[in-house]
């Protein structure tokens, strides 16, 4: 097991190296980069140096005078030394900005994640055990609507977020349309401030849950159905076990195997934030921050965020594989 | 082309109509089964012969599929005497397993339903239950305790995520667990595993199913089925998935255990050799109906129905040189559209003039030997 994990981690380092290379090259190739924009702005000021002069000066300052390949090695070398540089967009050290915003994303993602599990898995189990009943049709239809709208018709977060805003913010006026804090946040006491923030997080979290619930529910239902039709469930019934015991002890434990794998694998993504949802609701989390960094071509911050995401993805896969061995006695990683 | 399409082809409209109709029928059955606090009088009945452990009486088990109703078991009547082994033979899909699952009431719900007939279960003291009318909560007390079943796929019939010991102990704790400590139940489980011939029973107790071979798993299945000394054991092709040496061991085991706890066995197989070795009585099924039944000696010495004769002819005989083994020609009729004449007529090589008529009724060749075939009408059956 330990040997396997070490092997996987070493392999991950290699993958990470390739991934960061691609990320850096793509970031460098983006048209209208940060330095160019800045040079244009500075050169239009009265009495300023020409655009070319500004370009030459700023390129050296920002380290863009080197070619992409060379620049990559400088960048990765700095990152390896733990020096992530300063964010161009936010004009603070990358780490400082990251520390500022990550926890909000984590809390939001965590709540959405727990809600998703609490809703999707029981619904999936109910839909499977009452297959072809009205409850099953209702649950499946709802899930399919959410799932297909999100994944197939590209009617994703934008659509649901806008719909929620229209109904709950515009018509009902229960929540603000966007932002993390209300207008009079500063005047509130500690409890009031907390409630104000909580209130502003309701719609983004709802959006996240709606978009992600369908897939997990369908997955649970399919797996549960497969397990319920298996021979060992018939054996369990033939033993005279009650239906409850058959479903929640014998069947659910088997359904858990694939579930734990995907759920465990998505744990690291709690840190990755929700770029679109956060941006739509102007919630200053990691997704929102990196969106605004990328738009202006902030290489240090984008590079840091993307590398972070790559590490999370690799960690997720590794966790999924390890969990698989934990829940399924048939799998022993050697 | 058009004609070909008409056969077995269902329009969407037709299929919807069938499935709506099915839903209506099965819902009614399900509603009946889910009732709570059903008075005992409703399913209390009387054995026709108190010497029988189970009596199947005119059993009809249908599957309501979207393509039409499949009459898997269509009027089956036979009995399993106490302490005897009844072999049920027939080819795949003839309704052997469905008959046994009807007894356990473990049919694939809601499509599979017993629509007619009785299955009387002798509870001793002159009491008998009709399992087809019993509510689910009562049935749970009988399953595994009074009637138990050994399934045909040992590789998949054990739950892969639980240890062998837990799976065996579960049955004991459920039915005989009152006043027993965990240690006592574990002890009993280990003793059971030992009884079915697992040498390292304490080690196996802690193992997972995937760590055992097919033969070992089948033994575990048998141990589970015997855990509560059931009066009726249904063995649904218990040796099909095993190689021949293990087969012999498992059969020996079953026979010895049966004598030890004096239970009846309903032995389902399509292996005539196994039947000859195990069974006291033989029931031959074809397309959901019994075509011939009788004492094992009668069936093997004087097979009467052309299908039984064909089955006997198609089994290899040691010491006899043949180029090619005999096979019954043709195939089983489509279960959704059964013909209204003898189901075997289209494959039969011994047809007589009357065969075009209705399905033949049962003819007695002796007190125990019965056959459904026109060849034995008018008492000319004795050969």
XYZ file of C-alpha atoms in Angstrom:
717
model
C 0.000 0.000 0.000
C 2.712 2.456 1.014
C 4.787 1.532 -2.012
C 1.762 2.106 -4.222
C 1.109 5.530 -2.751
C 4.749 6.585 -3.148
C 4.677 5.431 -6.763
C 1.501 7.357 -7.400
C 2.887 10.510 -5.800
C 6.067 10.362 -7.873
C 3.978 9.916 -10.984
C 1.834 12.852 -9.912
C 4.920 15.066 -9.740
C 5.672 14.263 -13.353
C 2.094 14.944 -14.409
C 2.145 18.193 -12.461
C 5.308 19.264 -14.254
C 3.658 18.751 -17.640
C 0.422 20.378 -16.529
C 2.102 23.527 -15.230
C 4.101 23.775 -18.444
C 0.945 23.728 -20.544
C -0.741 26.229 -18.213
C 2.176 28.645 -18.401
C 2.479 28.448 -22.173
C -1.240 29.042 -22.619
C -1.182 31.991 -20.230
C 1.769 33.496 -22.103
C 0.080 33.020 -25.455
C -3.097 34.835 -24.451
C -3.601 37.968 -26.534
C -3.791 41.355 -24.798
C -1.674 40.456 -21.794
C -1.388 42.448 -18.619
C 1.790 44.295 -19.584
C 0.427 45.344 -22.948
C -2.735 46.753 -21.414
C -0.716 48.599 -18.825
C 1.676 49.995 -21.434
C -1.200 51.275 -23.527
C -2.724 53.003 -20.520
C 0.537 54.573 -19.381
C 1.514 55.732 -22.860
C -1.758 57.589 -23.362
C -1.095 59.801 -20.365
C 0.071 63.337 -21.279
C 3.819 63.627 -21.618
C 4.379 59.921 -21.174
C 6.950 57.699 -22.804
C 5.952 55.945 -26.007
C 4.173 52.573 -25.951
C 7.300 50.723 -27.100
C 9.409 52.215 -24.343
C 6.828 51.358 -21.705
C 6.532 47.832 -23.118
C 10.269 47.262 -22.925
C 10.485 48.613 -19.393
C 7.414 46.779 -18.040
C 8.371 43.487 -19.709
C 11.634 43.485 -17.797
C 9.881 44.428 -14.547
C 7.263 41.696 -14.935
C 9.668 39.084 -16.274
C 8.026 38.828 -19.697
C 11.176 39.705 -21.640
C 12.197 36.061 -21.678
C 10.695 33.520 -24.089
C 7.846 31.285 -22.863
C 10.066 28.247 -22.281
C 12.728 30.116 -20.374
C 10.046 32.066 -18.526
C 8.427 28.828 -17.463
C 11.598 27.553 -15.849
C 12.138 30.817 -14.028
C 8.523 30.737 -12.818
C 8.562 27.083 -11.783
C 11.938 27.550 -10.109
C 10.555 30.372 -8.017
C 7.449 28.357 -7.183
C 9.547 25.412 -6.088
C 11.474 27.694 -3.759
C 8.143 28.696 -2.241
C 8.272 32.118 -3.830
C 4.963 32.536 -5.607
C 5.462 36.177 -6.360
C 3.039 39.067 -6.180
C -0.329 39.117 -7.842
C -0.417 41.721 -10.622
C -4.140 42.256 -10.391
C -4.429 42.450 -6.615
C -0.987 43.933 -5.937
C -0.410 41.762 -2.870
C 1.579 38.537 -2.504
C -0.256 35.645 -4.145
C -0.272 33.626 -0.919
C -1.779 36.472 1.047
C -4.624 36.935 -1.430
C -5.164 33.182 -1.572
C -5.384 32.971 2.212
C -7.881 35.792 2.200
C -10.332 34.191 -0.154
C -9.964 30.408 0.075
C -11.869 29.890 3.320
C -15.010 31.542 2.073
C -15.008 29.205 -0.931
C -14.313 26.268 1.315
C -17.225 27.043 3.625
C -19.561 27.591 0.692
C -18.406 24.442 -1.102
C -18.544 22.433 2.109
C -22.114 23.394 2.922
C -23.194 22.736 -0.664
C -21.391 19.399 -0.616
C -23.009 18.214 2.615
C -26.448 19.320 1.413
C -25.872 17.548 -1.888
C -25.015 14.283 -0.117
C -27.876 14.570 2.338
C -30.403 15.146 -0.414
C -29.101 13.133 -3.348
C -28.220 9.832 -1.676
C -31.486 9.262 0.247
C -33.479 10.334 -2.813
C -31.516 7.964 -4.995
C -32.069 5.093 -2.583
C -35.797 5.798 -2.340
C -36.126 6.082 -6.106
C -34.374 2.736 -6.536
C -36.313 0.828 -3.884
C -39.621 2.120 -5.190
C -38.696 1.621 -8.814
C -41.448 2.601 -11.276
C -43.575 4.111 -8.505
C -44.798 7.697 -8.569
C -42.052 8.716 -6.130
C -39.434 7.250 -8.429
C -40.804 9.023 -11.484
C -41.009 12.338 -9.654
C -37.480 12.122 -8.242
C -35.946 10.902 -11.465
C -37.724 13.509 -13.545
C -36.518 16.272 -11.239
C -32.982 14.977 -11.214
C -32.879 14.448 -14.938
C -34.187 17.951 -15.507
C -31.471 19.451 -13.346
C -28.800 17.147 -14.640
C -29.540 17.393 -18.315
C -30.179 21.084 -18.180
C -26.793 21.483 -16.553
C -24.690 18.966 -18.422
C -26.291 18.429 -21.790
C -28.069 21.578 -22.882
C -25.409 23.913 -21.524
C -28.051 25.603 -19.446
C -25.813 25.565 -16.482
C -25.259 27.728 -13.510
C -26.029 30.913 -15.471
C -29.547 29.794 -16.064
C -30.336 28.577 -12.560
C -28.584 31.477 -10.868
C -30.512 33.971 -12.955
C -33.765 32.155 -12.347
C -33.171 32.086 -8.588
C -32.239 35.745 -8.578
C -35.352 36.648 -10.516
C -37.688 34.734 -8.229
C -36.130 35.164 -4.794
C -34.253 38.437 -5.115
C -36.280 40.486 -7.579
C -39.842 39.276 -7.082
C -39.850 38.068 -3.510
C -37.048 40.301 -2.295
C -35.853 37.795 0.281
C -32.189 38.046 -0.646
C -29.828 40.521 -2.282
C -29.015 39.939 -5.916
C -25.279 39.658 -5.366
C -22.393 40.347 -3.018
C -21.352 38.794 0.239
C -22.453 41.581 2.580
C -25.378 43.959 2.649
C -25.368 47.744 2.453
C -25.411 48.335 6.211
C -23.027 45.515 7.096
C -20.646 47.808 8.958
C -23.333 48.935 11.409
C -24.341 45.408 12.451
C -23.130 43.598 15.577
C -21.151 40.346 15.290
C -24.251 38.125 15.197
C -25.924 40.389 12.684
C -22.864 40.358 10.475
C -22.797 36.576 10.536
C -26.487 36.365 9.650
C -26.015 38.925 6.904
C -23.272 36.829 5.320
C -25.304 33.650 5.735
C -28.236 35.327 4.055
C -26.087 36.293 1.091
C -24.771 32.752 0.740
C -28.207 31.107 0.462
C -28.720 31.664 -3.261
C -25.174 30.714 -4.379
C -25.287 27.533 -2.322
C -28.743 26.674 -3.641
C -27.440 27.103 -7.175
C -24.480 24.840 -6.488
C -26.685 22.159 -4.962
C -29.277 22.218 -7.746
C -26.662 21.896 -10.439
C -24.769 19.041 -8.813
C -27.553 17.030 -7.188
C -28.958 15.381 -10.326
C -25.805 13.557 -11.266
C -25.172 12.103 -7.832
C -28.796 11.105 -7.392
C -28.910 9.313 -10.700
C -25.646 7.619 -9.868
C -26.988 6.436 -6.516
C -30.201 5.180 -8.081
C -28.447 3.261 -10.841
C -26.019 1.636 -8.444
C -28.698 0.793 -5.922
C -30.847 -0.778 -8.646
C -27.963 -2.845 -9.846
C -27.245 -4.057 -6.323
C -30.914 -4.757 -5.558
C -31.132 -7.047 -8.569
C -28.081 -9.045 -7.610
C -28.049 -12.613 -6.381
C -26.824 -11.879 -2.895
C -29.805 -9.639 -2.230
C -32.047 -12.565 -3.114
C -29.975 -14.653 -0.713
C -30.486 -12.061 2.000
C -34.238 -12.157 1.412
C -34.186 -15.957 1.406
C -32.655 -15.807 4.876
C -35.830 -14.150 6.061
C -34.333 -10.710 6.705
C -36.751 -7.825 6.798
C -36.938 -5.592 3.756
C -35.440 -2.744 5.766
C -32.415 -4.807 6.729
C -32.015 -6.059 3.172
C -31.983 -2.570 1.721
C -30.113 -0.566 4.340
C -27.640 -3.219 5.475
C -26.965 -5.593 2.601
C -27.717 -3.420 -0.403
C -26.619 -0.002 0.778
C -23.225 -1.225 1.897
C -22.586 -2.374 -1.663
C -23.938 0.808 -3.196
C -21.501 2.671 -1.007
C -18.500 1.320 -2.927
C -18.908 3.384 -6.090
C -20.416 6.287 -4.139
C -17.523 6.663 -1.727
C -15.176 6.618 -4.660
C -16.714 9.550 -6.455
C -17.547 11.442 -3.291
C -14.048 10.928 -1.898
C -12.572 11.920 -5.204
C -14.461 15.176 -5.165
C -13.362 16.122 -1.637
C -10.334 18.167 -2.743
C -12.527 20.106 -5.128
C -14.055 21.761 -2.060
C -11.006 24.002 -2.170
C -11.247 24.773 -5.834
C -14.170 27.096 -5.431
C -16.987 27.612 -7.852
C -15.711 30.007 -10.466
C -18.976 30.672 -12.254
C -21.304 30.729 -9.270
C -19.012 32.967 -7.252
C -18.607 35.348 -10.156
C -22.342 35.477 -10.853
C -23.103 36.308 -7.244
C -19.974 38.430 -6.721
C -18.893 36.300 -3.778
C -15.208 37.076 -3.231
C -14.009 33.480 -2.999
C -11.173 31.783 -4.798
C -13.212 31.245 -7.957
C -14.234 34.893 -8.221
C -10.693 36.057 -7.497
C -9.068 33.802 -10.047
C -11.660 34.731 -12.656
C -10.740 38.388 -12.296
C -7.028 37.514 -12.308
C -7.353 35.526 -15.501
C -9.369 38.191 -17.277
C -6.550 40.680 -16.938
C -3.800 38.114 -17.523
C -2.377 38.022 -13.992
C 0.180 35.269 -14.556
C 1.445 34.699 -10.980
C -2.020 34.337 -9.471
C -3.479 32.306 -12.349
C -0.436 30.092 -12.382
C -0.750 29.513 -8.654
C -4.489 28.796 -8.850
C -4.168 26.442 -11.807
C -1.302 24.535 -10.218
C -3.336 24.307 -7.049
C -6.256 22.885 -9.034
C -3.997 20.370 -10.746
C -2.685 19.202 -7.368
C -6.259 18.905 -6.060
C -7.323 16.822 -9.041
C -4.391 14.479 -8.645
C -5.013 14.226 -4.908
C -8.689 13.504 -5.593
C -7.835 10.599 -7.863
C -5.420 9.182 -5.342
C -7.936 9.503 -2.505
C -10.594 7.809 -4.647
C -8.315 4.863 -5.340
C -7.346 4.478 -1.703
C -10.952 4.733 -0.534
C -11.903 2.085 -3.036
C -9.598 -0.341 -1.280
C -10.987 0.721 2.088
C -14.666 0.062 1.340
C -14.351 -2.939 -0.954
C -12.648 -5.918 0.676
C -12.049 -7.441 -2.762
C -9.710 -4.623 -3.724
C -6.287 -4.760 -2.174
C -3.792 -2.282 -3.519
C -0.339 -3.739 -3.884
C -41.131 -9.371 -44.847
C -44.358 -7.928 -43.535
C -45.291 -11.294 -42.178
C -41.986 -11.654 -40.387
C -42.459 -8.314 -38.738
C -45.899 -9.229 -37.476
C -44.486 -12.078 -35.474
C -43.257 -10.916 -32.104
C -43.489 -7.284 -33.180
C -45.325 -4.891 -30.893
C -46.371 -1.407 -31.824
C -45.615 1.271 -29.235
C -49.327 1.670 -28.660
C -49.824 -2.025 -28.065
C -46.858 -2.171 -25.714
C -48.180 0.775 -23.708
C -51.561 -0.855 -23.434
C -49.992 -4.081 -22.184
C -47.821 -2.345 -19.655
C -50.756 -0.291 -18.347
C -52.825 -3.416 -18.010
C -49.935 -5.188 -16.253
C -49.529 -2.324 -13.814
C -53.184 -2.584 -12.929
C -53.017 -6.326 -12.298
C -49.745 -6.316 -10.385
C -50.736 -3.334 -8.257
C -53.706 -5.308 -7.047
C -51.500 -8.244 -6.045
C -48.963 -5.986 -4.391
C -51.632 -4.175 -2.415
C -52.882 -7.472 -1.114
C -49.416 -8.542 -0.072
C -48.549 -5.308 1.693
C -51.532 -5.395 4.058
C -50.675 -5.494 7.715
C -52.210 -7.628 10.456
C -53.731 -10.191 8.149
C -55.726 -12.699 10.229
C -54.189 -16.160 10.273
C -57.447 -17.708 9.099
C -56.916 -16.188 5.688
C -53.906 -18.310 4.867
C -54.552 -21.235 7.181
C -55.340 -24.364 5.208
C -55.142 -28.132 5.463
C -52.739 -30.600 3.891
C -54.409 -33.134 1.610
C -51.963 -35.678 2.925
C -50.321 -35.020 6.314
C -47.337 -37.077 5.132
C -46.362 -34.303 2.745
C -44.113 -31.411 3.620
C -45.220 -29.268 0.694
C -48.085 -29.601 -1.741
C -48.108 -27.577 -4.935
C -51.684 -27.487 -6.096
C -52.502 -26.171 -9.562
C -49.848 -23.464 -9.222
C -49.878 -20.689 -11.816
C -47.045 -18.195 -11.704
C -47.082 -15.542 -14.389
C -44.692 -12.774 -15.315
C -46.382 -9.652 -16.561
C -43.796 -8.271 -18.963
C -44.148 -5.376 -21.365
C -44.159 -7.822 -24.251
C -47.028 -9.845 -22.805
C -47.795 -12.303 -20.049
C -45.335 -15.149 -19.652
C -46.926 -18.200 -18.093
C -43.788 -19.505 -16.449
C -45.604 -22.018 -14.314
C -48.962 -23.028 -15.663
C -50.879 -25.433 -13.502
C -48.247 -27.422 -11.654
C -49.344 -30.014 -9.106
C -46.987 -32.216 -7.148
C -46.028 -32.906 -3.583
C -42.866 -33.238 -1.562
C -43.272 -35.964 1.091
C -41.605 -35.492 4.477
C -38.046 -36.806 4.563
C -37.921 -37.494 0.820
C -36.087 -35.895 -2.048
C -38.028 -34.758 -5.065
C -36.031 -34.073 -8.198
C -37.394 -31.494 -10.618
C -35.932 -31.841 -14.108
C -36.390 -29.914 -17.292
C -34.462 -27.702 -19.646
C -33.583 -24.079 -19.009
C -36.598 -21.809 -18.775
C -39.154 -24.536 -18.188
C -40.227 -23.106 -14.844
C -38.250 -25.194 -12.355
C -36.682 -22.263 -10.572
C -39.858 -20.214 -10.728
C -41.737 -23.042 -9.023
C -39.245 -23.037 -6.178
C -39.172 -19.254 -5.968
C -42.967 -19.331 -5.736
C -42.612 -21.499 -2.674
C -40.164 -19.005 -1.182
C -42.282 -16.121 -2.484
C -39.116 -14.532 -3.798
C -40.294 -13.935 -7.349
C -39.084 -10.838 -9.133
C -41.665 -8.334 -7.956
C -43.880 -6.768 -9.148
C -43.778 -8.503 -12.536
C -43.816 -12.041 -11.167
C -47.011 -13.071 -9.381
C -48.714 -16.267 -8.303
C -52.088 -15.779 -9.924
C -53.774 -19.052 -9.078
C -53.358 -22.199 -7.056
C -52.069 -23.024 -3.622
C -48.742 -23.964 -2.132
C -49.508 -25.701 1.126
C -46.762 -25.839 3.667
C -47.047 -28.418 6.431
C -46.364 -26.676 9.725
C -46.812 -29.846 11.806
C -49.591 -30.452 14.370
C -52.114 -30.660 11.538
C -51.566 -27.007 10.711
C -50.742 -25.855 7.201
C -50.185 -22.478 5.589
C -50.883 -21.418 2.059
C -47.764 -19.399 1.287
C -49.287 -17.727 -1.738
C -51.735 -15.893 0.516
C -49.355 -15.101 3.355
C -48.385 -11.497 4.038
C -44.725 -10.610 3.708
C -44.070 -10.131 7.415
C -45.216 -13.697 8.156
C -43.221 -15.080 5.268
C -40.050 -13.572 6.656
C -40.415 -15.798 9.697
C -40.582 -18.890 7.495
C -37.782 -18.069 5.099
C -34.408 -19.350 6.184
C -36.041 -20.928 9.194
C -38.642 -23.311 7.888
C -37.903 -23.315 4.201
C -34.446 -22.493 2.971
C -32.889 -22.340 -0.410
C -29.481 -23.094 -1.881
C -29.002 -20.940 -4.952
C -27.363 -21.965 -8.161
C -24.584 -19.384 -8.426
C -22.272 -19.691 -5.439
C -19.957 -17.100 -6.962
C -22.512 -14.310 -6.732
C -24.965 -15.472 -4.104
C -22.862 -14.323 -1.153
C -22.627 -10.669 -0.260
C -19.088 -9.600 -1.238
C -18.627 -6.987 1.472
C -19.482 -9.028 4.562
C -17.412 -11.729 6.188
C -18.527 -15.361 5.825
C -19.056 -15.674 9.566
C -21.304 -12.637 9.746
C -23.413 -13.919 6.895
C -23.912 -17.319 8.506
C -24.448 -15.930 12.005
C -27.026 -13.522 10.671
C -29.495 -16.318 9.907
C -28.983 -17.955 13.295
C -29.351 -14.678 15.156
C -32.488 -13.912 13.182
C -34.398 -17.129 13.760
C -32.739 -18.985 16.650
C -30.915 -16.157 18.325
C -33.143 -15.623 21.323
C -31.241 -15.836 24.571
C -27.998 -16.653 22.805
C -24.882 -14.603 23.237
C -22.766 -13.516 20.300
C -20.131 -16.080 21.203
C -22.656 -18.905 21.194
C -23.934 -17.881 17.789
C -20.398 -17.673 16.440
C -19.679 -21.091 17.883
C -22.731 -22.523 16.176
C -21.690 -20.911 12.872
C -18.231 -22.420 13.101
C -19.751 -25.802 13.903
C -21.981 -25.470 10.837
C -19.037 -24.616 8.620
C -17.260 -27.652 9.972
C -20.329 -29.784 9.310
C -20.369 -28.870 5.618
C -16.786 -30.024 5.354
C -14.799 -26.818 5.609
C -11.605 -27.873 7.346
C -10.311 -24.478 8.401
C -13.710 -23.358 9.647
C -12.451 -20.810 12.156
C -10.245 -19.206 9.519
C -13.029 -19.221 6.952
C -15.350 -17.646 9.508
C -13.275 -14.482 9.265
C -12.801 -14.545 5.488
C -14.561 -12.641 2.755
C -16.380 -14.556 0.004
C -13.850 -13.619 -2.665
C -11.158 -15.444 -0.723
C -12.925 -18.794 -1.196
C -13.241 -21.084 -4.187
C -16.585 -21.858 -5.818
C -16.914 -25.190 -4.030
C -16.168 -23.599 -0.680
C -18.698 -20.857 -1.301
C -21.309 -23.425 -2.216
C -20.587 -25.145 1.103
C -21.050 -21.834 2.882
C -24.370 -21.430 1.072
C -25.383 -24.889 2.236
C -24.280 -24.105 5.793
C -26.424 -20.969 5.687
C -29.395 -22.898 4.325
C -29.080 -25.561 7.024
C -28.361 -23.174 9.888
C -31.851 -23.339 11.354
C -32.525 -27.011 10.491
C -35.226 -26.214 7.960
C -37.897 -28.795 7.179
C -37.710 -28.083 3.487
C -34.518 -27.400 1.578
C -34.760 -26.167 -1.962
C -31.568 -26.911 -3.834
C -31.672 -24.949 -7.070
C -29.002 -26.526 -9.250
C -26.532 -26.558 -6.372
C -23.885 -28.348 -8.374
C -24.187 -26.673 -11.769
C -21.365 -24.208 -11.220
C -19.034 -26.782 -9.696
C -16.629 -29.248 -11.218
C -17.415 -32.939 -11.056
C -15.319 -33.931 -8.037
C -16.753 -31.132 -5.935
C -20.215 -32.021 -7.251
C -19.972 -35.498 -5.791
C -18.825 -34.112 -2.449
C -21.637 -31.593 -2.294
C -24.231 -34.232 -3.161
C -22.892 -36.579 -0.484
C -22.984 -33.741 1.961
C -26.584 -32.859 1.166
C -27.710 -36.458 1.428
C -26.024 -36.991 4.781
C -27.321 -33.765 6.191
C -30.825 -34.524 5.038
C -30.762 -37.794 6.923
C -29.364 -36.033 9.967
C -32.107 -33.435 10.291
C -34.828 -35.412 8.462
C -35.921 -32.676 6.120
C -37.333 -32.844 2.639
C -35.347 -31.698 -0.342
C -36.686 -30.227 -3.523
C -33.818 -30.792 -5.893
C -33.809 -28.778 -9.073
C -31.415 -29.731 -11.818
C -31.143 -30.581 -15.464
C -28.561 -33.228 -14.755
C -30.272 -36.623 -14.885
C -27.263 -38.330 -13.346
C -27.592 -36.206 -10.243
C -31.315 -36.945 -10.094
C -30.738 -40.679 -10.333
C -28.361 -40.445 -7.417
C -30.375 -38.150 -5.184
C -34.093 -38.305 -5.819
C -36.871 -40.542 -4.509
C -39.436 -38.906 -6.754
C -38.937 -37.204 -10.100
C -40.993 -34.446 -11.666
C -40.310 -33.664 -15.317
C -41.323 -30.196 -16.420
C -41.668 -28.809 -19.903
C -42.662 -25.233 -20.787
C -44.246 -24.489 -17.423
C -46.166 -27.732 -17.062
C -45.461 -31.129 -15.608
C -45.300 -33.689 -18.391
C -44.437 -36.676 -16.253
C -43.939 -37.500 -12.600
C -43.370 -40.623 -10.566
C -40.936 -42.595 -8.459
C -37.360 -42.258 -9.605
C -37.179 -45.957 -10.500
C -40.314 -45.684 -12.634
C -39.086 -42.677 -14.529
C -35.668 -44.129 -15.172
C -36.868 -47.646 -15.983
C -39.932 -46.740 -18.051
C -39.807 -43.136 -19.199
C -43.231 -42.560 -20.735
C -43.448 -39.037 -22.095
C -41.605 -38.488 -25.387
C -39.796 -35.550 -23.774
C -38.504 -37.694 -20.906
C -37.486 -40.364 -23.382
C -35.636 -37.721 -25.366
C -33.919 -36.434 -22.222
C -32.792 -39.943 -21.325
C -31.517 -40.535 -24.850
C -29.535 -37.312 -24.857
C -27.457 -38.188 -21.814
C -24.084 -39.840 -22.402
C -23.767 -43.433 -21.276
C -20.462 -44.805 -20.042
C -19.197 -47.658 -22.218
C -21.493 -46.903 -25.126
C -19.842 -45.692 -28.320
C -21.762 -42.970 -30.144
C -20.574 -40.561 -32.828
C -22.907 -37.810 -31.823
C -25.063 -37.439 -28.742
C -28.798 -37.362 -29.329
C -30.484 -33.963 -29.117
C -34.210 -33.284 -29.040
C -34.964 -31.400 -32.286
C -36.559 -27.951 -32.408
C -36.890 -25.485 -29.577
C -39.285 -24.580 -26.769
C -42.330 -22.623 -27.992
C -42.463 -18.866 -27.367
C -43.636 -18.510 -23.746
C -45.869 -15.535 -24.552
C -47.863 -17.269 -27.271
C -48.205 -20.857 -26.175
C -49.964 -23.183 -28.611
C -53.318 -24.629 -27.549
C -52.243 -28.183 -28.313
C -49.580 -30.269 -26.576
C -46.565 -27.967 -26.098
C -44.179 -30.707 -27.111
C -45.997 -31.692 -30.297
C -43.793 -29.654 -32.644
C -40.660 -31.392 -31.383
C -42.154 -34.800 -30.812
C -41.040 -37.777 -32.884
C -43.790 -40.057 -31.606
C -46.894 -38.066 -32.487
C -50.195 -39.872 -32.813
C -53.374 -38.787 -34.598
C -54.986 -37.066 -31.570
C -51.973 -34.848 -30.875
C -53.577 -31.912 -32.715
C -56.287 -31.756 -30.022
C -56.316 -29.896 -26.671
C -53.444 -30.127 -24.216
C -53.517 -33.769 -22.999
C -54.660 -34.369 -19.449
C -52.832 -36.471 -16.914
C -52.910 -40.241 -17.357
C -52.021 -42.595 -14.492
C -49.678 -45.378 -15.489
C -49.439 -46.632 -11.921
C -50.401 -45.300 -8.499
C -47.458 -42.944 -8.536
C -46.505 -42.663 -12.192
C -48.425 -39.994 -14.124
C -47.921 -38.671 -17.627
C -49.624 -36.089 -19.860
C -49.537 -37.594 -23.313
C -52.094 -38.849 -25.872
C -50.087 -42.002 -26.388
C -51.313 -43.343 -23.061
C -55.021 -42.555 -23.419
C -57.371 -45.565 -23.311
C -55.102 -47.405 -20.905
C -52.787 -48.505 -23.692
C -49.916 -46.894 -21.882
C -48.411 -49.979 -20.325
C -45.493 -51.049 -22.419
